[in-house]
Short mmCIF file of C-alpha atoms in Angstrom, two decimals:
data_model
loop_
_atom_site.label_atom_id
_atom_site.label_comp_id
_atom_site.label_asym_id
_atom_site.label_seq_id
_atom_site.Cartn_x
_atom_site.Cartn_y
_atom_site.Cartn_z
CA MET A 31 16.87 22.33 6.40
CA LEU A 32 15.83 19.60 3.94
CA HIS A 33 12.10 19.66 3.30
CA LYS A 34 12.11 15.91 3.71
CA ILE A 35 11.57 13.10 6.22
CA CYS A 36 14.38 10.79 7.36
CA TYR A 37 12.64 7.46 8.04
CA LEU A 38 14.68 4.80 9.85
CA GLY A 39 13.54 1.24 10.56
CA ASP A 40 10.62 -1.15 10.14
CA ASP A 41 12.90 -3.72 8.47
CA THR A 42 12.82 -2.85 4.75
CA LEU A 43 10.62 -1.10 2.20
CA GLN A 44 9.65 -4.58 0.95
CA GLY A 45 8.72 -5.51 4.54
CA ALA A 46 7.04 -3.66 7.39
CA ALA A 47 8.22 -0.22 6.18
CA ALA A 48 5.85 -0.51 3.20
CA TYR A 49 3.05 0.78 5.45
CA LEU A 50 4.52 4.10 6.55
CA ALA A 51 6.39 4.56 3.25
CA GLY A 52 3.05 3.94 1.51
CA ILE A 53 1.43 6.66 3.60
CA MET A 54 4.26 9.10 2.86
CA SER A 55 4.00 8.38 -0.87
CA HIS A 56 0.21 8.59 -0.83
CA PHE A 57 0.29 12.07 0.69
CA ASP A 58 3.34 13.28 -1.28
CA LEU A 59 5.61 13.58 1.75
CA PRO A 60 9.18 13.10 0.46
CA TYR A 61 11.49 10.85 2.50
CA ASP A 62 14.91 9.23 2.63
CA TYR A 63 14.93 5.72 4.04
CA VAL A 64 17.35 3.68 6.18
CA ALA A 65 16.55 -0.05 6.61
CA SER A 66 16.66 -1.58 10.12
CA ALA A 67 19.81 -3.59 9.39
CA GLN A 68 21.72 -0.55 8.04
CA SER A 69 23.45 2.36 9.76
CA PRO A 70 22.85 5.94 8.57
CA ASP A 71 25.55 6.93 6.06
CA GLU A 72 28.69 8.86 7.00
CA GLY A 73 27.17 12.06 5.60
CA PHE A 74 24.18 11.85 7.94
CA ALA A 75 25.47 14.67 10.17
CA SER A 76 25.86 17.04 7.22
CA ARG A 77 22.11 17.17 6.48
CA GLN A 78 19.24 18.40 8.64
CA TYR A 79 15.85 16.85 7.94
CA ALA A 80 12.48 18.44 8.70
CA LEU A 81 11.48 15.28 10.55
CA TYR A 82 13.21 12.16 11.90
CA VAL A 83 11.00 9.07 12.20
CA ILE A 84 12.49 6.15 14.14
CA SER A 85 10.45 2.94 14.15
CA ASP A 86 11.75 -0.50 15.10
CA TYR A 87 15.28 0.74 14.56
CA PRO A 88 17.59 -0.44 17.39
CA ALA A 89 19.63 2.35 19.02
CA ALA A 90 22.74 0.25 18.44
CA ARG A 91 22.46 0.83 14.65
CA PHE A 92 23.43 4.50 14.91
CA ARG A 93 27.07 5.42 14.43
CA LYS A 94 28.87 7.37 17.14
CA GLY A 95 27.52 10.92 17.42
CA GLN A 96 24.53 10.44 15.10
CA MET A 97 21.91 10.41 17.85
CA SER A 98 23.48 13.51 19.43
CA TYR A 99 23.29 15.12 16.00
CA ILE A 100 19.55 14.32 15.77
CA SER A 101 19.14 15.85 19.24
CA GLU A 102 20.80 19.08 18.01
CA CYS A 103 18.65 19.13 14.86
CA VAL A 104 15.46 18.76 16.92
CA HIS A 105 16.62 21.51 19.27
CA GLY A 106 17.01 23.67 16.18
CA GLY A 107 13.51 22.96 14.84
CA SER A 108 13.37 19.48 13.27
CA GLY A 109 10.71 17.06 14.46
CA LEU A 110 11.33 13.69 16.13
CA LEU A 111 8.77 10.89 16.09
CA MET A 112 9.38 7.47 17.62
CA LEU A 113 6.89 4.72 16.81
CA GLY A 114 6.60 1.68 19.10
CA GLY A 115 7.64 -1.89 18.56
CA TRP A 116 9.90 -4.63 19.80
CA GLU A 117 12.91 -2.64 18.53
CA SER A 118 11.71 0.79 19.74
CA PHE A 119 11.95 2.57 23.12
CA PHE A 120 13.30 -0.16 25.39
CA GLY A 121 11.35 -2.94 23.70
CA GLN A 122 13.19 -6.20 23.31
CA SER A 123 16.16 -4.67 21.51
CA GLY A 124 15.37 -0.96 21.00
CA GLN A 125 17.33 0.04 24.09
CA TYR A 126 16.96 3.82 23.78
CA HIS A 127 16.70 4.30 27.58
CA GLN A 128 20.31 5.48 27.97
CA SER A 129 20.73 6.94 24.48
CA PRO A 130 21.07 10.67 23.67
CA LEU A 131 17.45 10.53 22.44
CA ALA A 132 16.12 9.58 25.90
CA GLU A 133 16.17 13.26 26.96
CA VAL A 134 14.69 14.46 23.65
CA LEU A 135 11.63 12.18 23.57
CA PRO A 136 8.48 13.29 25.47
CA VAL A 137 8.32 10.04 27.47
CA THR A 138 10.38 8.24 30.08
CA MET A 139 11.31 4.67 29.19
CA ARG A 140 11.54 1.76 31.57
CA PRO A 141 15.09 0.34 31.90
CA ALA A 142 13.73 -3.16 31.07
CA ASP A 143 11.46 -4.98 28.63
CA ASP A 144 8.47 -2.62 28.18
CA ARG A 145 6.49 -4.73 25.69
CA ARG A 146 2.79 -5.30 26.26
CA ASN A 147 1.28 -7.89 23.90
CA CYS A 148 -2.53 -8.03 23.91
CA ALA A 149 -4.19 -11.36 23.15
CA GLN A 150 -7.57 -9.81 23.97
CA PRO A 151 -8.99 -6.44 22.78
CA CYS A 152 -7.05 -3.23 23.36
CA LEU A 153 -8.69 -0.05 22.04
CA VAL A 154 -7.49 3.43 21.18
CA TRP A 155 -9.01 6.10 23.43
CA LYS A 156 -8.88 9.80 22.56
CA VAL A 157 -8.23 11.88 25.69
CA ALA A 158 -7.51 15.38 24.30
CA GLU A 159 -8.22 17.70 21.38
CA HIS A 160 -5.27 18.20 19.02
CA PRO A 161 -4.58 18.84 15.29
CA ILE A 162 -3.18 15.28 14.98
CA LEU A 163 -6.57 13.84 15.95
CA GLU A 164 -8.79 16.17 13.91
CA GLY A 165 -11.35 14.88 11.44
CA LEU A 166 -11.21 11.25 12.54
CA PRO A 167 -14.05 9.21 14.12
CA TRP A 168 -12.50 8.38 17.51
CA ASP A 169 -15.98 7.41 18.75
CA GLN A 170 -15.53 4.28 16.56
CA PRO A 171 -12.18 3.32 18.08
CA PRO A 172 -9.83 0.88 16.34
CA GLY A 173 -8.00 -1.90 18.16
CA ILE A 174 -4.25 -2.34 18.55
CA GLY A 175 -2.25 -5.50 19.20
CA GLY A 176 0.29 -4.19 21.68
CA PHE A 177 2.46 -1.27 22.78
CA ASN A 178 5.50 -0.16 24.77
CA ALA A 179 4.68 0.90 28.35
CA LEU A 180 5.83 4.54 28.59
CA THR A 181 5.51 7.40 31.09
CA PRO A 182 4.81 10.97 29.86
CA LYS A 183 7.33 13.58 31.00
CA PRO A 184 6.21 16.82 32.69
CA ASP A 185 5.16 19.57 30.26
CA THR A 186 4.03 17.12 27.59
CA GLU A 187 0.53 16.39 26.36
CA THR A 188 -1.04 12.93 26.22
CA LEU A 189 -3.48 12.71 23.29
CA LEU A 190 -4.40 9.02 23.18
CA HIS A 191 -4.56 6.21 25.69
CA SER A 192 -4.64 2.50 25.03
CA VAL A 193 -7.30 0.71 27.07
CA ARG A 194 -7.23 -3.04 27.52
CA PHE A 195 -10.25 -5.28 28.00
CA SER A 196 -10.42 -8.79 29.34
CA VAL A 197 -13.15 -10.91 27.78
CA CYS A 198 -14.71 -14.00 29.29
CA ARG A 199 -17.27 -16.23 27.66
CA ARG A 200 -19.98 -17.26 30.10
CA GLU A 201 -23.04 -19.25 29.01
CA GLY A 202 -22.73 -18.24 25.38
CA GLU A 203 -22.29 -14.52 26.10
CA PHE A 204 -19.10 -12.47 25.93
CA GLU A 205 -18.38 -10.23 28.94
CA PHE A 206 -15.96 -7.34 28.41
CA VAL A 207 -14.26 -5.91 31.50
CA ARG A 208 -12.30 -2.71 31.11
CA GLY A 209 -8.74 -2.83 32.41
CA GLU A 210 -5.69 -0.62 32.51
CA ALA A 211 -5.38 2.55 30.38
CA LEU A 212 -1.84 3.64 29.46
CA PRO A 213 -0.36 6.50 27.39
CA LEU A 214 -0.46 5.72 23.67
CA LEU A 215 0.40 9.06 22.04
CA VAL A 216 2.39 11.78 23.83
CA VAL A 217 3.64 15.01 22.25
CA GLY A 218 6.12 17.59 23.49
CA MET A 219 8.90 20.03 22.57
CA TRP A 220 12.70 19.88 22.62
CA GLY A 221 14.10 23.33 22.04
CA SER A 222 12.17 24.62 19.07
CA GLY A 223 11.40 21.15 17.63
CA ARG A 224 8.28 19.09 18.14
CA THR A 225 8.53 15.56 19.54
CA ALA A 226 6.05 12.69 19.56
CA ALA A 227 6.02 9.16 20.93
CA LEU A 228 3.44 6.64 19.72
CA ALA A 229 3.57 3.52 21.87
CA THR A 230 2.12 1.16 19.26
CA ASP A 231 3.57 0.16 15.91
CA VAL A 232 2.64 1.49 12.45
CA ALA A 233 2.93 -2.08 11.11
CA PRO A 234 1.81 -5.59 12.17
CA HIS A 235 1.60 -7.14 14.58
CA TRP A 236 1.15 -4.36 17.17
CA VAL A 237 -0.73 -2.04 14.80
CA GLY A 238 -3.66 -4.49 15.14
CA GLY A 239 -7.00 -3.37 13.73
CA LEU A 240 -5.76 0.23 13.43
CA VAL A 241 -4.20 -0.65 10.04
CA ASP A 242 -7.68 -1.45 8.69
CA TRP A 243 -9.42 1.57 10.26
CA GLY A 244 -11.39 3.36 7.59
CA ASP A 245 -14.50 3.50 5.44
CA ARG A 246 -12.50 2.87 2.27
CA ARG A 247 -9.24 1.15 1.30
CA VAL A 248 -6.06 2.91 0.21
CA VAL A 249 -3.77 1.01 -2.17
CA GLN A 250 -0.31 2.47 -2.72
CA GLU A 251 2.70 1.21 -4.68
CA VAL A 252 5.89 0.99 -2.60
CA ALA A 253 9.19 -0.44 -3.88
CA GLY A 254 7.45 -2.51 -6.55
CA SER A 255 4.71 -3.96 -4.33
CA LEU A 256 1.27 -2.76 -3.28
CA ALA A 257 0.54 -1.72 0.29
CA GLU A 258 -3.14 -1.70 1.29
CA PHE A 259 -4.74 -0.18 4.40
CA GLY A 260 -7.67 1.81 5.72
CA ASN A 261 -8.04 5.52 4.93
CA TRP A 262 -8.50 6.69 8.55
CA TYR A 263 -5.31 4.84 9.55
CA ALA A 264 -3.48 6.63 6.72
CA GLU A 265 -4.90 10.02 7.67
CA PHE A 266 -3.97 9.59 11.33
CA PHE A 267 -0.33 8.87 10.47
CA ARG A 268 -0.30 11.68 7.91
CA ASN A 269 -1.49 14.09 10.62
CA LEU A 270 1.17 12.76 13.00
CA LEU A 271 3.95 13.31 10.43
CA VAL A 272 2.64 16.71 9.34
CA TRP A 273 2.27 18.08 12.87
CA THR A 274 5.56 16.71 14.24
CA GLY A 275 7.48 17.90 11.18
CA LYS A 276 5.66 21.29 11.11
CA TRP A 277 4.87 20.33 7.54
CA GLU A 278 2.01 22.66 6.81
CA ALA A 279 3.96 25.75 7.81
CA LYS A 280 6.87 24.55 5.68
CA GLU A 281 4.67 23.85 2.68
CA ILE A 282 3.25 27.34 2.85
CA GLY A 283 6.79 28.69 3.15
CA ASP A 284 7.96 26.76 0.11
CA ARG A 285 5.00 27.70 -2.01
CA ARG A 286 5.53 31.34 -1.17
CA SER A 287 9.19 31.20 -2.05
CA GLU A 288 8.34 29.58 -5.37
CA ILE A 289 5.85 32.30 -6.13
CA GLY A 290 8.32 34.99 -4.97
CA GLY A 291 11.14 33.49 -7.09
CA MET B 13 4.61 -42.02 3.15
CA LEU B 14 7.14 -39.53 4.54
CA HIS B 15 6.63 -38.92 8.24
CA LYS B 16 7.00 -35.21 7.58
CA ILE B 17 5.06 -32.03 6.86
CA CYS B 18 5.29 -30.20 3.53
CA TYR B 19 4.82 -26.52 4.45
CA LEU B 20 4.27 -24.09 1.59
CA GLY B 21 3.97 -20.31 1.90
CA ASP B 22 3.99 -17.47 4.44
CA ASP B 23 6.73 -15.67 2.50
CA THR B 24 10.01 -17.03 3.89
CA LEU B 25 11.41 -18.66 7.03
CA GLN B 26 12.98 -15.26 7.83
CA GLY B 27 9.53 -13.66 7.39
CA ALA B 28 6.00 -14.73 8.31
CA ALA B 29 6.79 -18.47 8.08
CA ALA B 30 8.93 -18.14 11.22
CA TYR B 31 5.76 -18.49 13.31
CA LEU B 32 4.50 -21.87 12.05
CA ALA B 33 8.03 -23.15 11.45
CA GLY B 34 8.79 -22.14 15.03
CA ILE B 35 5.82 -24.14 16.27
CA MET B 36 6.87 -27.19 14.21
CA SER B 37 10.41 -26.97 15.57
CA HIS B 38 9.24 -26.40 19.13
CA PHE B 39 7.13 -29.59 19.06
CA ASP B 40 9.62 -31.66 17.02
CA LEU B 41 7.39 -31.96 13.95
CA PRO B 42 9.74 -32.39 10.96
CA TYR B 43 8.98 -30.37 7.83
CA ASP B 44 10.18 -29.48 4.34
CA TYR B 45 9.57 -25.86 3.37
CA VAL B 46 8.70 -24.06 0.11
CA ALA B 47 8.80 -20.23 0.19
CA SER B 48 5.86 -18.25 -1.28
CA ALA B 49 7.87 -17.03 -4.27
CA GLN B 50 9.10 -20.55 -5.18
CA SER B 51 7.41 -23.47 -6.93
CA PRO B 52 7.64 -26.99 -5.48
CA ASP B 53 10.57 -28.85 -7.05
CA GLU B 54 10.22 -31.22 -10.00
CA GLY B 55 10.46 -34.22 -7.67
CA PHE B 56 7.42 -33.07 -5.65
CA ALA B 57 5.13 -35.75 -7.19
CA SER B 58 7.52 -38.55 -6.27
CA ARG B 59 7.09 -38.01 -2.52
CA GLN B 60 3.99 -38.34 -0.35
CA TYR B 61 3.97 -36.27 2.84
CA ALA B 62 1.94 -37.04 5.96
CA LEU B 63 0.55 -33.50 5.84
CA TYR B 64 0.44 -30.63 3.36
CA VAL B 65 0.13 -27.15 4.88
CA ILE B 66 -0.68 -24.33 2.44
CA SER B 67 -0.63 -20.81 3.88
CA ASP B 68 -0.45 -17.59 1.86
CA TYR B 69 0.85 -19.57 -1.10
CA PRO B 70 -0.89 -18.49 -4.34
CA ALA B 71 -2.38 -21.37 -6.37
CA ALA B 72 -0.50 -20.03 -9.40
CA ARG B 73 2.85 -21.08 -7.81
CA PHE B 74 2.17 -24.81 -8.28
CA ARG B 75 3.50 -26.48 -11.42
CA LYS B 76 1.08 -28.34 -13.68
CA GLY B 77 -0.27 -31.48 -12.01
CA GLN B 78 1.11 -30.74 -8.53
CA MET B 79 -2.23 -29.79 -6.97
CA SER B 80 -3.87 -32.89 -8.50
CA TYR B 81 -1.04 -34.90 -6.99
CA ILE B 82 -1.76 -33.42 -3.53
CA SER B 83 -5.42 -34.33 -4.05
CA GLU B 84 -4.45 -37.97 -4.74
CA CYS B 85 -2.15 -38.04 -1.71
CA VAL B 86 -4.92 -36.74 0.56
CA HIS B 87 -7.35 -39.29 -0.88
CA GLY B 88 -4.77 -41.91 0.05
CA GLY B 89 -4.39 -40.73 3.65
CA SER B 90 -2.27 -37.55 3.79
CA GLY B 91 -3.67 -34.50 5.56
CA LEU B 92 -4.39 -31.12 3.94
CA LEU B 93 -4.53 -27.90 5.95
CA MET B 94 -5.10 -24.50 4.39
CA LEU B 95 -4.53 -21.44 6.59
CA GLY B 96 -6.16 -18.12 5.70
CA GLY B 97 -4.63 -14.94 4.37
CA TRP B 98 -4.58 -12.54 1.46
CA GLU B 99 -2.89 -15.27 -0.66
CA SER B 100 -5.06 -18.17 0.57
CA PHE B 101 -8.52 -19.47 -0.50
CA PHE B 102 -9.71 -16.75 -2.90
CA GLY B 103 -8.13 -13.93 -0.92
CA GLN B 104 -6.57 -11.19 -2.98
CA SER B 105 -4.31 -13.52 -4.94
CA GLY B 106 -4.81 -17.02 -3.51
CA GLN B 107 -7.32 -17.93 -6.21
CA TYR B 108 -7.90 -21.56 -5.22
CA HIS B 109 -11.62 -21.43 -6.12
CA GLN B 110 -11.18 -23.25 -9.46
CA SER B 111 -8.07 -25.23 -8.53
CA PRO B 112 -7.95 -29.04 -8.03
CA LEU B 113 -7.85 -28.36 -4.27
CA ALA B 114 -11.29 -26.69 -4.29
CA GLU B 115 -13.00 -30.10 -4.14
CA VAL B 116 -10.58 -31.44 -1.52
CA LEU B 117 -10.95 -28.64 1.04
CA PRO B 118 -13.87 -28.82 3.51
CA VAL B 119 -15.12 -25.36 2.56
CA THR B 120 -16.61 -23.65 -0.47
CA MET B 121 -14.79 -20.49 -1.57
CA ARG B 122 -16.36 -17.36 -2.95
CA PRO B 123 -15.36 -16.63 -6.58
CA ALA B 124 -14.28 -13.10 -5.57
CA ASP B 125 -12.30 -11.24 -2.90
CA ASP B 126 -13.23 -12.99 0.37
CA ARG B 127 -11.08 -10.91 2.71
CA ARG B 128 -12.58 -9.54 5.91
CA ASN B 129 -10.29 -7.07 7.71
CA CYS B 130 -11.39 -6.18 11.24
CA ALA B 131 -10.52 -2.73 12.57
CA GLN B 132 -12.57 -3.43 15.70
CA PRO B 133 -12.54 -6.59 17.89
CA CYS B 134 -13.16 -10.00 16.36
CA LEU B 135 -13.04 -12.94 18.79
CA VAL B 136 -12.58 -16.69 18.43
CA TRP B 137 -15.66 -18.65 19.53
CA LYS B 138 -15.55 -22.40 20.21
CA VAL B 139 -18.72 -24.08 18.88
CA ALA B 140 -17.90 -27.82 19.15
CA GLU B 141 -15.84 -30.34 21.10
CA HIS B 142 -12.89 -31.77 19.19
CA PRO B 143 -9.32 -33.05 19.85
CA ILE B 144 -7.91 -29.95 18.13
CA LEU B 145 -9.51 -27.74 20.77
CA GLU B 146 -8.74 -29.83 23.84
CA GLY B 147 -6.92 -28.44 26.85
CA LEU B 148 -7.16 -24.78 25.84
CA PRO B 149 -9.07 -22.00 27.69
CA TRP B 150 -11.61 -21.01 25.03
CA ASP B 151 -13.60 -19.21 27.74
CA GLN B 152 -10.80 -16.57 27.57
CA PRO B 153 -11.04 -16.09 23.81
CA PRO B 154 -8.23 -14.45 21.82
CA GLY B 155 -8.85 -11.86 19.12
CA ILE B 156 -8.01 -12.13 15.43
CA GLY B 157 -7.42 -9.36 12.88
CA GLY B 158 -9.26 -10.80 9.90
CA PHE B 159 -10.23 -13.90 7.94
CA ASN B 160 -11.40 -15.27 4.62
CA ALA B 161 -15.21 -15.62 4.36
CA LEU B 162 -15.82 -19.35 3.73
CA THR B 163 -18.82 -21.71 3.63
CA PRO B 164 -18.57 -25.19 5.20
CA LYS B 165 -19.44 -28.08 2.85
CA PRO B 166 -21.99 -30.74 3.84
CA ASP B 167 -20.58 -33.54 6.01
CA THR B 168 -17.93 -31.34 7.56
CA GLU B 169 -17.65 -30.11 11.12
CA THR B 170 -17.30 -26.46 12.15
CA LEU B 171 -15.24 -26.17 15.34
CA LEU B 172 -14.66 -22.44 15.70
CA HIS B 173 -16.49 -19.31 14.64
CA SER B 174 -15.17 -15.79 14.38
CA VAL B 175 -17.49 -13.25 15.96
CA ARG B 176 -17.14 -9.57 15.21
CA PHE B 177 -18.02 -6.72 17.54
CA SER B 178 -18.63 -3.09 16.77
CA VAL B 179 -17.55 -0.72 19.52
CA CYS B 180 -18.78 2.81 20.04
CA ARG B 181 -17.59 5.25 22.62
CA ARG B 182 -20.44 7.15 24.24
CA GLU B 183 -19.93 9.52 27.16
CA GLY B 184 -16.65 7.95 28.19
CA GLU B 185 -17.93 4.37 28.09
CA PHE B 186 -17.25 1.71 25.46
CA GLU B 187 -20.30 -0.17 24.12
CA PHE B 188 -19.67 -3.52 22.45
CA VAL B 189 -22.35 -4.81 20.07
CA ARG B 190 -22.05 -8.36 18.84
CA GLY B 191 -22.21 -8.76 15.07
CA GLU B 192 -21.84 -11.49 12.50
CA ALA B 193 -20.40 -14.93 13.35
CA LEU B 194 -18.71 -16.83 10.49
CA PRO B 195 -16.91 -20.19 10.21
CA LEU B 196 -13.31 -19.96 11.40
CA LEU B 197 -12.19 -23.60 11.59
CA VAL B 198 -13.82 -26.37 9.54
CA VAL B 199 -12.62 -29.99 9.35
CA GLY B 200 -13.58 -32.81 6.98
CA MET B 201 -12.39 -35.86 5.05
CA TRP B 202 -11.28 -36.46 1.46
CA GLY B 203 -11.05 -40.18 0.82
CA SER B 204 -9.09 -41.46 3.78
CA GLY B 205 -7.27 -38.16 4.45
CA ARG B 206 -8.23 -35.46 6.93
CA THR B 207 -8.76 -31.89 5.73
CA ALA B 208 -8.95 -28.61 7.63
CA ALA B 209 -9.53 -24.98 6.70
CA LEU B 210 -8.63 -22.20 9.16
CA ALA B 211 -9.99 -18.88 7.89
CA THR B 212 -7.51 -16.68 9.75
CA ASP B 213 -3.75 -16.50 9.35
CA VAL B 214 -1.06 -18.10 11.52
CA ALA B 215 0.99 -14.88 11.18
CA PRO B 216 0.37 -11.12 11.36
CA HIS B 217 -1.64 -9.21 10.52
CA TRP B 218 -4.73 -11.46 10.53
CA VAL B 219 -3.53 -13.66 13.39
CA GLY B 220 -4.25 -10.67 15.66
CA GLY B 221 -4.13 -11.28 19.42
CA LEU B 222 -4.19 -15.05 18.88
CA VAL B 223 -0.39 -15.01 18.39
CA ASP B 224 0.00 -13.73 21.96
CA TRP B 225 -2.57 -16.07 23.51
CA GLY B 226 -1.01 -17.80 26.48
CA ASP B 227 0.06 -17.64 30.09
CA ARG B 228 3.72 -17.90 29.18
CA ARG B 229 5.93 -17.01 26.19
CA VAL B 230 7.55 -19.50 23.83
CA VAL B 231 10.84 -18.45 22.18
CA GLN B 232 12.08 -20.64 19.35
CA GLU B 233 15.03 -20.30 16.99
CA VAL B 234 14.06 -20.43 13.30
CA ALA B 235 16.52 -19.90 10.43
CA GLY B 236 18.93 -17.92 12.62
CA SER B 237 16.33 -15.66 14.26
CA LEU B 238 14.11 -15.97 17.30
CA ALA B 239 10.33 -16.30 16.96
CA GLU B 240 8.32 -15.45 20.09
CA PHE B 241 4.63 -16.15 20.78
CA GLY B 242 2.12 -17.32 23.39
CA ASN B 243 2.01 -20.96 24.52
CA TRP B 244 -1.74 -21.47 23.95
CA TYR B 245 -1.35 -20.19 20.37
CA ALA B 246 1.47 -22.68 19.84
CA GLU B 247 -0.52 -25.56 21.36
CA PHE B 248 -3.59 -24.79 19.23
CA PHE B 249 -1.55 -24.94 16.01
CA ARG B 250 0.28 -28.04 17.21
CA ASN B 251 -3.08 -29.75 17.79
CA LEU B 252 -4.26 -28.66 14.34
CA LEU B 253 -1.15 -30.11 12.65
CA VAL B 254 -1.19 -33.31 14.71
CA TRP B 255 -4.87 -34.04 14.11
CA THR B 256 -4.92 -33.17 10.39
CA GLY B 257 -1.72 -35.15 9.74
CA LYS B 258 -2.88 -38.08 11.96
CA TRP B 259 0.41 -37.53 13.71
CA GLU B 260 -0.22 -39.34 16.96
CA ALA B 261 -1.26 -42.57 15.22
CA LYS B 262 1.82 -42.31 12.99
CA GLU B 263 4.14 -41.67 15.93
CA ILE B 264 2.83 -44.75 17.67
CA GLY B 265 3.27 -46.73 14.43
CA ASP B 266 6.86 -45.52 14.03
CA ARG B 267 7.80 -46.26 17.59
CA ARG B 268 6.40 -49.75 17.30
CA SER B 269 8.29 -50.45 14.09
CA GLU B 270 11.52 -49.28 15.78
CA ILE B 271 10.89 -51.57 18.69
CA GLY B 272 9.92 -54.43 16.39
CA GLY B 273 12.93 -53.94 14.10
#
């Protein structure tokens, strides 16, 4: 297995993918990248990655058999992470509901437009303890701008909810009324691989305030430009990649083999 | 004077500019466009537009004399609208604070990074009556993701504030505490031209929930792709363009001259 991430989607490294690619570079997580308009190369099914990350990458971009190949890899121990967006899950044009990945992911997708755009505040709400959430100040929750409406499957774990608020201004005061809470981060297993579904996006516009969550700024060079974001945002996504790709165990393994060699 | 908008910035029509270009197309407001990486052409100073819109377009992109030319045009009756962003006002790389447009705009810029990124809710707050704000439900305020910190000049009018909230989660409940309010939309005059400064962006990520503000969705083709946003968002920006460019008076004038001819 390649000790590497296969990251597909979020337009291009010069576009929305600069965020997650910036996080991977910042934390020294090696990756191969496939832009949203491209298909994976013909040799895709001859390599097994430690982790597949699919984010705003329409299901229609995969060549015949490539999604089934990912399913086999995950069954054999690779991780699979899908991040939300208009081209993820069902979305506007993600259309994964009848794909081979529908049974692998830890959530059930609606067979129709599942986009929820939030003009008024929507906050991230921690609902479980988990390594992905460790060390971050969830009592100072960030906002998000939208998400895909998803249903957790049995035998999965929901770690975060999104919770929407409606705000009215009455006589100079702002009244916040708490509305619907929906699954935002769900994790599970497929064979011996870990799976995760994050219903919001890693990049604007759905990432919302989450991209600026932090007490200091991180600036990272990606493909000749600088990506800038909050440190807690970066650490959350790092944790999500590391856990889903079983990265820490692998790093220990590699270090040991280097020492042993 | 050309009965047309000159729109500069927001990357490209395939990128962030699709939002405002989509609004202009949707409401039949004709425009010429200059991408953020381009300079205005050599013939720029031989044409006077009804309205200049500068949005995430670094001051350094203008050729020598072109900003002074805009200043003269506005003095003579054109409109000038600057929209916020990391490449607007001072921003990260807007750097308009010592440009010829600094005296034209209705706001004073800080001589240093003026970016305010909001991880937690920031709402739009109507503080005056004005044609730009008419017909929109400001009592159901949208959120924004950030803004440039600006100071209104004397003899200008502040129409909108941004108001930030800090949110803490305590024992399962979310507590919102109202924080700082800062100018979000300021309008003024320069000679016989109207000027406006909007401190937030028309596009992600700073536009925040504002882009989805509406009770129905607008879908508009721009440069071969579809832009999608809320109808109240679109109407707010239409009002801002129409008022700053004195569009309604000009439309009436044009129609009359057609009838008279």
